[in-house]
Coordinates of N, CA, C and O in Angstrom, one line a residue:
Y1 N 97.2 120.9 98.8 CA 97.3 119.7 99.6 C 98.4 118.8 99.1 O 98.7 117.8 99.7
E2 N 98.9 119.0 97.9 CA 100.0 118.2 97.3 C 99.6 116.8 97.0 O 100.4 115.9 96.8
I3 N 98.3 116.6 96.8 CA 97.8 115.3 96.3 C 96.7 115.6 95.3 O 96.1 116.7 95.3
P4 N 96.3 114.6 94.5 CA 95.3 114.8 93.5 C 93.9 115.0 94.2 O 93.6 114.3 95.2
E5 N 93.1 115.8 93.6 CA 91.7 115.9 94.0 C 90.9 114.7 93.6 O 90.1 114.1 94.4
W6 N 91.2 114.2 92.4 CA 90.6 113.0 91.9 C 91.4 112.6 90.6 O 92.1 113.4 90.0
V7 N 91.2 111.3 90.2 CA 91.7 110.9 88.9 C 90.6 110.1 88.2 O 89.6 109.6 88.9
A8 N 90.7 110.0 86.9 CA 89.7 109.3 86.1 C 90.4 108.7 84.9 O 91.3 109.3 84.4
Y9 N 90.0 107.4 84.6 CA 90.6 106.8 83.5 C 89.7 105.6 83.0 O 88.9 105.1 83.7
K10 N 89.9 105.2 81.7 CA 89.3 104.1 81.2 C 90.2 102.9 81.2 O 91.4 103.1 81.0
L11 N 89.7 101.7 81.4 CA 90.5 100.5 81.4 C 89.8 99.5 80.5 O 88.6 99.2 80.8
T12 N 90.4 99.1 79.4 CA 89.8 98.1 78.5 C 90.4 96.8 78.5 O 91.6 96.6 79.0
V13 N 89.7 95.8 78.0 CA 90.2 94.5 77.9 C 91.5 94.4 77.0 O 92.4 93.7 77.3
E14 N 91.5 95.3 76.0 CA 92.7 95.3 75.1 C 93.9 95.8 75.9 O 95.0 95.3 75.7
M15 N 93.7 96.8 76.7 CA 94.8 97.3 77.6 C 95.3 96.2 78.5 O 96.5 96.0 78.6
M16 N 94.4 95.4 79.0 CA 94.8 94.3 80.0 C 95.5 93.2 79.2 O 96.3 92.5 79.8
N17 N 95.1 93.0 78.0 CA 95.7 91.9 77.2 C 97.0 92.2 76.5 O 97.6 91.4 75.8
S18 N 97.4 93.5 76.5 CA 98.6 94.0 75.8 C 99.8 93.5 76.5 O 99.8 93.3 77.8
P19 N 100.9 93.4 75.8 CA 102.2 93.1 76.5 C 102.5 94.2 77.6 O 102.1 95.3 77.4
K20 N 103.1 93.8 78.7 CA 103.3 94.7 79.8 C 104.6 95.3 79.8 O 105.6 94.6 79.6
S21 N 104.7 96.6 80.2 CA 106.0 97.2 80.4 C 106.5 96.9 81.8 O 105.7 96.7 82.7
P22 N 107.8 96.8 81.9 CA 108.3 96.6 83.3 C 108.0 97.7 84.2 O 108.1 98.9 83.8
R23 N 107.7 97.4 85.5 CA 107.4 98.4 86.5 C 108.8 99.1 86.9 O 109.7 98.4 87.3
V24 N 108.8 100.4 86.9 CA 109.9 101.1 87.3 C 109.5 102.0 88.5 O 108.6 102.8 88.4
Q25 N 110.1 101.8 89.6 CA 109.7 102.6 90.8 C 110.6 103.9 90.9 O 111.6 103.9 91.5
D26 N 110.1 104.9 90.2 CA 110.8 106.1 90.2 C 109.8 107.2 90.4 O 109.3 107.8 89.4
F27 N 109.5 107.5 91.6 CA 108.5 108.6 92.0 C 109.1 109.9 91.8 O 110.2 110.2 92.3
N28 N 108.5 110.8 91.1 CA 109.0 112.1 90.8 C 107.9 113.2 90.9 O 106.7 112.9 90.6
P29 N 108.3 114.4 91.2 CA 107.3 115.5 91.1 C 106.8 115.6 89.7 O 107.5 115.3 88.7
D30 N 105.6 116.1 89.5 CA 105.0 116.3 88.1 C 105.5 117.6 87.6 O 105.2 118.6 88.1
P31 N 106.3 117.5 86.5 CA 106.8 118.8 85.9 C 105.7 119.7 85.4 O 106.0 120.9 85.2
A32 N 104.5 119.2 85.2 CA 103.4 120.0 84.7 C 102.8 120.9 85.8 O 102.1 121.9 85.5
I33 N 103.2 120.6 87.0 CA 102.6 121.4 88.1 C 103.6 122.6 88.4 O 104.8 122.3 88.8
T34 N 103.2 123.8 88.2 CA 104.1 124.9 88.3 C 104.1 125.5 89.7 O 105.0 126.3 90.0
T35 N 103.2 125.1 90.6 CA 103.2 125.6 92.0 C 104.0 124.6 92.8 O 104.6 123.6 92.2
T36 N 104.1 124.7 94.1 CA 104.8 123.7 94.9 C 104.2 122.3 94.7 O 103.1 122.2 94.3
S37 N 105.0 121.3 94.8 CA 104.6 120.0 94.6 C 105.2 119.1 95.7 O 106.2 119.3 96.3
A38 N 104.5 118.0 95.9 CA 105.0 117.0 96.8 C 106.3 116.4 96.2 O 106.6 116.5 95.0
H39 N 107.2 115.9 97.1 CA 108.4 115.3 96.7 C 108.5 113.9 97.4 O 107.9 113.7 98.4
Y40 N 109.2 113.0 96.7 CA 109.3 111.7 97.3 C 109.9 111.7 98.7 O 109.6 110.8 99.5
H41 N 110.7 112.7 99.0 CA 111.3 112.8 100.4 C 110.2 113.1 101.4 O 110.4 112.7 102.6
D42 N 109.1 113.7 101.0 CA 108.0 113.9 102.0 C 107.5 112.6 102.6 O 107.0 112.6 103.7
Y43 N 107.6 111.5 101.9 CA 107.1 110.2 102.3 C 108.1 109.4 103.2 O 107.7 108.5 103.9
K44 N 109.4 109.8 103.1 CA 110.4 109.1 103.8 C 110.2 109.1 105.3 O 110.0 110.2 105.9
Q45 N 110.2 108.0 105.9 CA 110.0 107.8 107.4 C 108.8 108.5 107.9 O 108.7 108.9 109.1
S46 N 107.7 108.6 107.1 CA 106.5 109.2 107.5 C 105.5 108.2 108.0 O 104.5 108.6 108.7
G47 N 105.7 106.9 107.7 CA 104.8 105.9 108.1 C 103.7 105.7 107.1 O 102.8 104.8 107.2
Y48 N 103.8 106.4 105.9 CA 102.9 106.2 104.8 C 103.5 105.8 103.5 O 104.7 106.2 103.3
R49 N 102.8 105.0 102.8 CA 103.2 104.6 101.5 C 102.8 105.6 100.4 O 101.9 106.4 100.6
R50 N 103.5 105.6 99.3 CA 103.1 106.4 98.2 C 102.1 105.6 97.4 O 102.4 104.7 96.6
G51 N 100.8 105.9 97.7 CA 99.7 105.1 97.2 C 99.2 105.6 95.8 O 98.9 106.8 95.7
H52 N 99.2 104.8 94.8 CA 98.7 105.1 93.5 C 97.2 105.3 93.5 O 96.5 104.5 94.0
L53 N 96.7 106.4 92.8 CA 95.3 106.5 92.6 C 95.0 105.8 91.2 O 94.0 105.1 91.1
V54 N 95.8 106.0 90.2 CA 95.7 105.2 89.0 C 96.8 104.2 89.2 O 98.0 104.5 89.2
P55 N 96.4 102.9 89.3 CA 97.5 101.9 89.6 C 98.4 101.7 88.4 O 98.0 101.7 87.3
S56 N 99.7 101.5 88.7 CA 100.6 101.3 87.6 C 100.3 100.1 86.8 O 100.5 100.1 85.6
A57 N 99.8 99.1 87.4 CA 99.4 97.8 86.7 C 98.3 98.1 85.6 O 98.3 97.4 84.6
D58 N 97.5 99.1 85.9 CA 96.4 99.4 84.9 C 97.0 100.1 83.7 O 96.3 100.1 82.6
M59 N 98.1 100.7 83.8 CA 98.7 101.4 82.7 C 99.9 100.7 82.1 O 100.7 101.2 81.3
A60 N 100.2 99.4 82.5 CA 101.3 98.7 82.1 C 101.3 98.4 80.6 O 102.3 98.0 80.0
W61 N 100.2 98.6 79.9 CA 100.1 98.4 78.5 C 100.9 99.4 77.7 O 101.2 99.2 76.5
H62 N 101.4 100.5 78.3 CA 102.1 101.6 77.6 C 103.1 102.2 78.5 O 102.8 102.6 79.6
K63 N 104.4 102.2 78.1 CA 105.4 102.7 79.0 C 105.2 104.1 79.5 O 105.3 104.4 80.7
E64 N 104.8 105.0 78.6 CA 104.6 106.4 79.0 C 103.4 106.5 80.0 O 103.5 107.3 81.0
A65 N 102.4 105.8 79.7 CA 101.2 105.8 80.6 C 101.6 105.3 82.0 O 101.2 105.8 83.0
M66 N 102.4 104.2 82.0 CA 102.8 103.6 83.3 C 103.7 104.6 84.0 O 103.6 104.8 85.2
D67 N 104.7 105.2 83.3 CA 105.6 106.2 83.9 C 104.8 107.3 84.6 O 105.2 107.8 85.7
A68 N 103.7 107.7 83.9 CA 102.9 108.8 84.5 C 102.3 108.5 85.8 O 102.0 109.4 86.6
T69 N 102.0 107.2 86.0 CA 101.4 106.8 87.3 C 102.4 107.0 88.5 O 102.0 107.0 89.6
F70 N 103.7 107.2 88.2 CA 104.7 107.4 89.3 C 104.9 108.9 89.5 O 105.8 109.2 90.4
L71 N 104.2 109.7 88.8 CA 104.3 111.2 89.1 C 103.6 111.4 90.4 O 102.5 110.8 90.7
L72 N 104.1 112.3 91.3 CA 103.5 112.5 92.6 C 102.1 113.2 92.5 O 101.4 113.2 93.5
S73 N 101.7 113.6 91.3 CA 100.4 114.1 91.1 C 99.3 113.0 91.0 O 98.1 113.3 90.9
N74 N 99.8 111.7 91.0 CA 98.9 110.6 91.1 C 99.0 109.8 92.4 O 98.5 108.7 92.5
I75 N 99.7 110.4 93.3 CA 100.0 109.7 94.6 C 99.4 110.4 95.8 O 99.3 111.6 95.8
A76 N 99.0 109.6 96.8 CA 98.5 110.1 98.0 C 99.0 109.2 99.2 O 99.2 108.0 98.9
P77 N 99.2 109.7 100.3 CA 99.7 108.9 101.5 C 98.7 107.9 101.9 O 97.6 108.2 102.2
M78 N 99.2 106.6 101.9 CA 98.3 105.5 102.4 C 99.1 104.7 103.4 O 100.3 104.4 103.2
L79 N 98.4 104.2 104.4 CA 98.9 103.3 105.3 C 99.2 102.0 104.6 O 98.5 101.6 103.7
E80 N 100.3 101.3 104.9 CA 100.7 100.1 104.2 C 99.6 99.1 104.3 O 99.3 98.4 103.3
S81 N 98.9 98.9 105.4 CA 97.9 97.9 105.6 C 96.7 98.2 104.6 O 96.0 97.3 104.1
F82 N 96.4 99.4 104.4 CA 95.3 99.8 103.5 C 95.8 99.7 102.0 O 95.1 99.0 101.2
N83 N 97.0 100.2 101.7 CA 97.5 100.2 100.3 C 97.7 98.8 99.8 O 97.4 98.5 98.7
D84 N 98.2 97.9 100.7 CA 98.5 96.6 100.3 C 97.4 95.6 100.6 O 97.5 94.4 100.4
G85 N 96.3 96.1 101.2 CA 95.2 95.3 101.6 C 94.0 95.5 100.7 O 93.9 95.2 99.5
I86 N 93.0 96.2 101.3 CA 91.7 96.3 100.6 C 91.7 97.2 99.4 O 91.0 96.9 98.4
W87 N 92.6 98.2 99.3 CA 92.8 99.0 98.1 C 93.3 98.2 97.0 O 92.9 98.3 95.9
L88 N 94.3 97.4 97.3 CA 94.9 96.5 96.3 C 93.9 95.5 95.8 O 93.8 95.2 94.6
E89 N 93.1 95.0 96.7 CA 92.1 94.0 96.3 C 91.1 94.6 95.3 O 90.7 94.0 94.3
L90 N 90.7 95.9 95.6 CA 89.8 96.5 94.7 C 90.5 96.8 93.3 O 89.8 96.6 92.3
E91 N 91.8 97.1 93.3 CA 92.5 97.3 92.0 C 92.4 96.0 91.2 O 92.2 96.0 90.0
H92 N 92.6 94.9 91.9 CA 92.5 93.6 91.2 C 91.1 93.3 90.6 O 90.9 92.9 89.5
N93 N 90.1 93.7 91.4 CA 88.7 93.5 91.0 C 88.4 94.4 89.7 O 87.8 94.0 88.8
V94 N 88.9 95.6 89.7 CA 88.7 96.5 88.6 C 89.3 95.9 87.4 O 88.7 96.0 86.3
R95 N 90.5 95.4 87.4 CA 91.1 94.7 86.3 C 90.2 93.5 85.8 O 90.0 93.3 84.6
D96 N 89.7 92.8 86.7 CA 88.8 91.6 86.4 C 87.6 92.2 85.7 O 87.1 91.6 84.7
W97 N 87.0 93.2 86.2 CA 85.8 93.8 85.6 C 86.1 94.3 84.2 O 85.2 94.2 83.3
S98 N 87.3 94.9 84.0 CA 87.6 95.4 82.6 C 87.6 94.2 81.6 O 87.3 94.4 80.5
R99 N 88.1 93.1 82.1 CA 88.1 91.9 81.2 C 86.7 91.4 81.0 O 86.3 91.0 79.9
A100 N 85.9 91.4 82.0 CA 84.5 90.8 81.9 C 83.6 91.7 81.1 O 82.8 91.2 80.4
Y101 N 83.7 93.0 81.3 CA 82.8 94.0 80.7 C 83.4 94.7 79.4 O 82.7 95.5 78.8
K102 N 84.7 94.3 79.1 CA 85.4 94.9 78.0 C 85.9 96.3 78.2 O 86.9 96.7 77.6
E103 N 85.2 97.1 79.1 CA 85.7 98.5 79.4 C 85.0 99.0 80.7 O 83.8 98.7 80.9
V104 N 85.8 99.6 81.5 CA 85.3 100.3 82.7 C 85.9 101.7 82.8 O 87.0 101.9 82.3
T105 N 85.2 102.6 83.4 CA 85.7 103.9 83.7 C 85.8 104.0 85.2 O 84.9 103.6 85.9
V106 N 87.0 104.5 85.6 CA 87.3 104.5 87.1 C 87.5 105.9 87.5 O 88.3 106.7 86.8
L107 N 86.9 106.3 88.6 CA 87.2 107.6 89.3 C 87.7 107.2 90.7 O 87.0 106.4 91.3
A108 N 88.7 107.9 91.1 CA 89.2 107.6 92.5 C 89.8 108.9 93.1 O 90.3 109.7 92.3
G109 N 89.9 108.9 94.4 CA 90.5 110.1 95.0 C 90.4 110.1 96.5 O 89.7 109.2 97.1
P110 N 90.9 111.1 97.1 CA 90.8 111.3 98.6 C 89.5 112.0 98.9 O 88.9 112.6 98.1
V111 N 89.1 111.9 100.2 CA 88.0 112.7 100.7 C 88.7 113.7 101.6 O 89.3 113.5 102.6
F112 N 88.5 115.0 101.1 CA 89.3 116.1 101.7 C 88.7 116.6 103.1 O 89.4 117.3 103.8
D113 N 87.5 116.2 103.4 CA 87.0 116.7 104.7 C 87.4 115.8 105.9 O 86.9 115.9 107.0
S114 N 88.3 114.9 105.6 CA 88.7 113.9 106.7 C 90.2 113.8 106.8 O 90.7 112.7 106.9
P115 N 90.9 114.9 106.8 CA 92.4 114.8 106.9 C 92.8 114.2 108.3 O 92.2 114.4 109.3
V116 N 93.9 113.4 108.2 CA 94.5 112.8 109.4 C 95.6 113.7 109.9 O 95.6 114.1 111.1
T117 N 96.4 114.1 109.0 CA 97.6 115.0 109.3 C 98.2 115.4 108.0 O 97.7 115.2 107.0
T118 N 99.4 115.9 108.1 CA 100.3 116.2 106.9 C 101.6 115.6 107.2 O 102.0 115.3 108.3
I119 N 102.3 115.3 106.1 CA 103.7 114.7 106.2 C 104.6 115.6 105.3 O 104.3 116.2 104.3
G120 N 105.9 115.5 105.8 CA 107.0 116.1 105.0 C 107.0 117.6 105.0 O 106.2 118.3 105.5
K121 N 108.1 118.1 104.4 CA 108.4 119.5 104.3 C 107.3 120.2 103.5 O 107.0 121.4 103.8
N122 N 106.8 119.5 102.5 CA 105.7 120.2 101.7 C 104.3 120.0 102.3 O 103.3 120.4 101.6
E123 N 104.2 119.5 103.5 CA 102.9 119.3 104.2 C 101.9 118.7 103.3 O 100.8 119.2 103.0
V124 N 102.2 117.5 102.9 CA 101.3 116.7 102.0 C 100.2 116.2 102.9 O 100.4 115.5 104.0
L125 N 98.9 116.5 102.5 CA 97.8 116.1 103.3 C 97.6 114.5 103.3 O 97.7 113.9 102.3
V126 N 97.3 114.0 104.5 CA 97.0 112.6 104.6 C 95.5 112.4 104.8 O 95.0 112.8 105.9
P127 N 94.8 112.0 103.8 CA 93.4 111.8 104.0 C 93.0 110.6 104.8 O 93.7 109.6 104.8
K128 N 92.0 110.7 105.6 CA 91.5 109.5 106.4 C 90.8 108.6 105.4 O 90.8 107.4 105.6
M129 N 90.1 109.2 104.4 CA 89.2 108.4 103.6 C 89.6 108.5 102.1 O 90.1 109.6 101.7
F130 N 89.2 107.5 101.3 CA 89.4 107.5 99.9 C 88.1 106.9 99.3 O 87.4 106.1 99.9
F131 N 87.9 107.3 98.0 CA 86.7 106.7 97.3 C 87.2 106.1 95.9 O 88.3 106.5 95.4
K132 N 86.3 105.3 95.4 CA 86.5 104.8 94.1 C 85.1 104.5 93.5 O 84.3 104.0 94.2
A133 N 84.9 104.9 92.3 CA 83.6 104.7 91.6 C 83.9 104.1 90.2 O 84.9 104.5 89.5
I134 N 83.2 103.1 89.9 CA 83.4 102.4 88.6 C 82.1 102.4 87.8 O 81.0 102.1 88.3
L135 N 82.3 102.7 86.5 CA 81.1 102.7 85.6 C 81.4 101.7 84.4 O 82.6 101.7 83.9
T136 N 80.4 100.9 84.0 CA 80.6 100.1 82.9 C 79.2 100.0 82.2 O 78.2 100.5 82.8
Y137 N 79.1 99.3 81.1 CA 77.8 99.1 80.5 C 77.6 97.6 80.2 O 78.5 96.9 79.9
E138 N 76.4 97.2 80.5 CA 76.0 95.8 80.1 C 74.7 95.9 79.3 O 73.7 96.4 79.8
K139 N 74.9 95.4 78.0 CA 73.7 95.5 77.1 C 73.2 97.0 77.0 O 72.0 97.2 77.1
D140 N 74.1 97.9 76.9 CA 73.8 99.3 76.8 C 73.2 100.0 78.0 O 72.8 101.1 78.0
E141 N 73.2 99.2 79.1 CA 72.6 99.7 80.4 C 73.8 100.1 81.3 O 74.7 99.2 81.5
P142 N 73.8 101.3 81.8 CA 74.9 101.6 82.7 C 74.9 100.8 84.0 O 73.8 100.6 84.6
K143 N 76.0 100.4 84.5 CA 76.2 99.8 85.8 C 77.2 100.6 86.6 O 78.3 100.8 86.0
V144 N 77.0 101.0 87.8 CA 77.9 101.7 88.6 C 78.0 101.1 90.0 O 77.1 100.4 90.5
I145 N 79.2 101.3 90.6 CA 79.4 100.8 91.9 C 80.3 101.8 92.6 O 81.3 102.3 91.9
G146 N 80.1 102.2 93.8 CA 80.9 103.1 94.6 C 81.5 102.5 95.8 O 80.9 101.5 96.4
F147 N 82.6 102.9 96.2 CA 83.3 102.5 97.4 C 83.8 103.6 98.2 O 84.3 104.6 97.7
L148 N 83.7 103.6 99.5 CA 84.3 104.5 100.5 C 85.1 103.7 101.5 O 84.6 102.8 102.1
F149 N 86.3 104.2 101.7 CA 87.2 103.5 102.6 C 87.8 104.4 103.7 O 88.2 105.5 103.3
N150 N 87.8 104.0 104.9 CA 88.5 104.7 105.9 C 89.8 104.0 106.1 O 89.9 102.8 106.6
Q151 N 90.9 104.6 105.7 CA 92.2 103.9 105.7 C 92.7 103.6 107.1 O 93.7 102.8 107.3
T152 N 92.2 104.3 108.1 CA 92.7 104.1 109.4 C 92.0 103.0 110.2 O 92.3 102.7 111.3
T153 N 91.0 102.3 109.5 CA 90.4 101.2 110.1 C 91.5 100.1 110.2 O 92.1 99.7 109.3
P154 N 91.7 99.6 111.5 CA 92.8 98.7 111.7 C 92.7 97.4 110.9 O 93.7 96.9 110.3
V155 N 91.6 96.8 110.8 CA 91.4 95.5 110.0 C 90.4 95.8 109.0 O 89.2 96.1 109.3
H156 N 90.8 95.6 107.7 CA 89.8 95.8 106.6 C 89.2 94.5 106.3 O 89.9 93.5 106.1
S157 N 87.9 94.5 106.3 CA 87.1 93.2 106.1 C 86.8 93.0 104.6 O 87.7 93.4 103.8
R158 N 85.7 92.5 104.3 CA 85.4 92.2 102.9 C 85.1 93.4 102.1 O 84.6 94.4 102.6
L159 N 85.5 93.4 100.9 CA 85.3 94.5 99.9 C 83.8 94.9 99.9 O 83.5 96.1 99.8
E160 N 82.9 94.0 100.0 CA 81.5 94.3 99.9 C 81.0 95.2 101.1 O 80.1 95.9 100.9
D161 N 81.8 95.2 102.2 CA 81.4 96.1 103.3 C 81.7 97.6 103.0 O 81.2 98.4 103.8
Y162 N 82.3 97.9 101.9 CA 82.7 99.3 101.6 C 81.9 99.8 100.4 O 82.1 100.9 100.0
I163 N 80.9 99.0 99.9 CA 80.1 99.5 98.8 C 79.1 100.5 99.3 O 78.5 100.3 100.3
V164 N 79.1 101.6 98.5 CA 78.1 102.7 98.8 C 77.5 103.2 97.5 O 78.0 102.8 96.4
T165 N 76.5 104.0 97.6 CA 75.9 104.5 96.4 C 76.8 105.6 95.8 O 77.6 106.2 96.6
I166 N 76.7 105.9 94.5 CA 77.4 107.0 93.9 C 77.0 108.3 94.6 O 77.8 109.2 94.8
D167 N 75.7 108.4 94.9 CA 75.2 109.6 95.6 C 76.0 109.8 96.9 O 76.3 111.0 97.3
S168 N 76.3 108.8 97.6 CA 77.0 108.9 98.9 C 78.4 109.4 98.6 O 79.0 110.2 99.4
V169 N 79.1 108.9 97.6 CA 80.4 109.3 97.2 C 80.4 110.8 96.9 O 81.2 111.6 97.3
E170 N 79.4 111.2 96.1 CA 79.2 112.6 95.7 C 79.0 113.5 96.9 O 79.6 114.6 97.0
K171 N 78.2 113.0 97.9 CA 77.9 113.8 99.0 C 79.2 114.1 99.9 O 79.4 115.3 100.3
V172 N 80.1 113.1 100.1 CA 81.2 113.3 100.9 C 82.4 114.0 100.2 O 83.2 114.7 100.8
T173 N 82.4 113.9 98.8 CA 83.5 114.5 98.1 C 83.1 115.9 97.5 O 84.0 116.7 97.1
G174 N 81.8 116.1 97.3 CA 81.4 117.4 96.7 C 81.6 117.3 95.1 O 81.4 118.3 94.5
L175 N 81.9 116.2 94.6 CA 82.1 116.0 93.2 C 80.8 115.5 92.5 O 80.0 114.8 93.2
D176 N 80.6 115.9 91.3 CA 79.4 115.4 90.5 C 80.0 114.3 89.6 O 80.5 114.6 88.5
L177 N 79.9 113.1 90.0 CA 80.4 112.0 89.3 C 79.5 111.6 88.1 O 79.9 111.0 87.2

């Protein structure tokens, strides 16, 4: 499909409080992928943005980590209104939660049973839906929250409208989170 099945990472308050590396917009195929790979040309004039699954701002604490977020193995086609709207809002919230709870674990990815189309010469799959699940601990008790988004929804409302159970995310993705 030329997009990641899922990504997972930890985000800590120390990472958020570290000096930030400058953002470099240099999307490249991942050299670790030995089979065919998406190319940044696949996105040109497709109507889709190169949407980060691990946001570059979450990895700005370390230049290598941030550079890795621009590999196409971390990117999926997203509509501009989705990528710059509700998805970005959740990214900001995750950073706020990492500061409030000291550490969060984030899992995110596409829902593969809902393709919209493909783009580019490499036929990069365009998912209709994306998920994000966040885990943290409060007084040694786990706290989790899940989100499911339909990126083709014309107007994205409040973030609270997309909260779902982790079981719901697992059911549509087939993943055991």
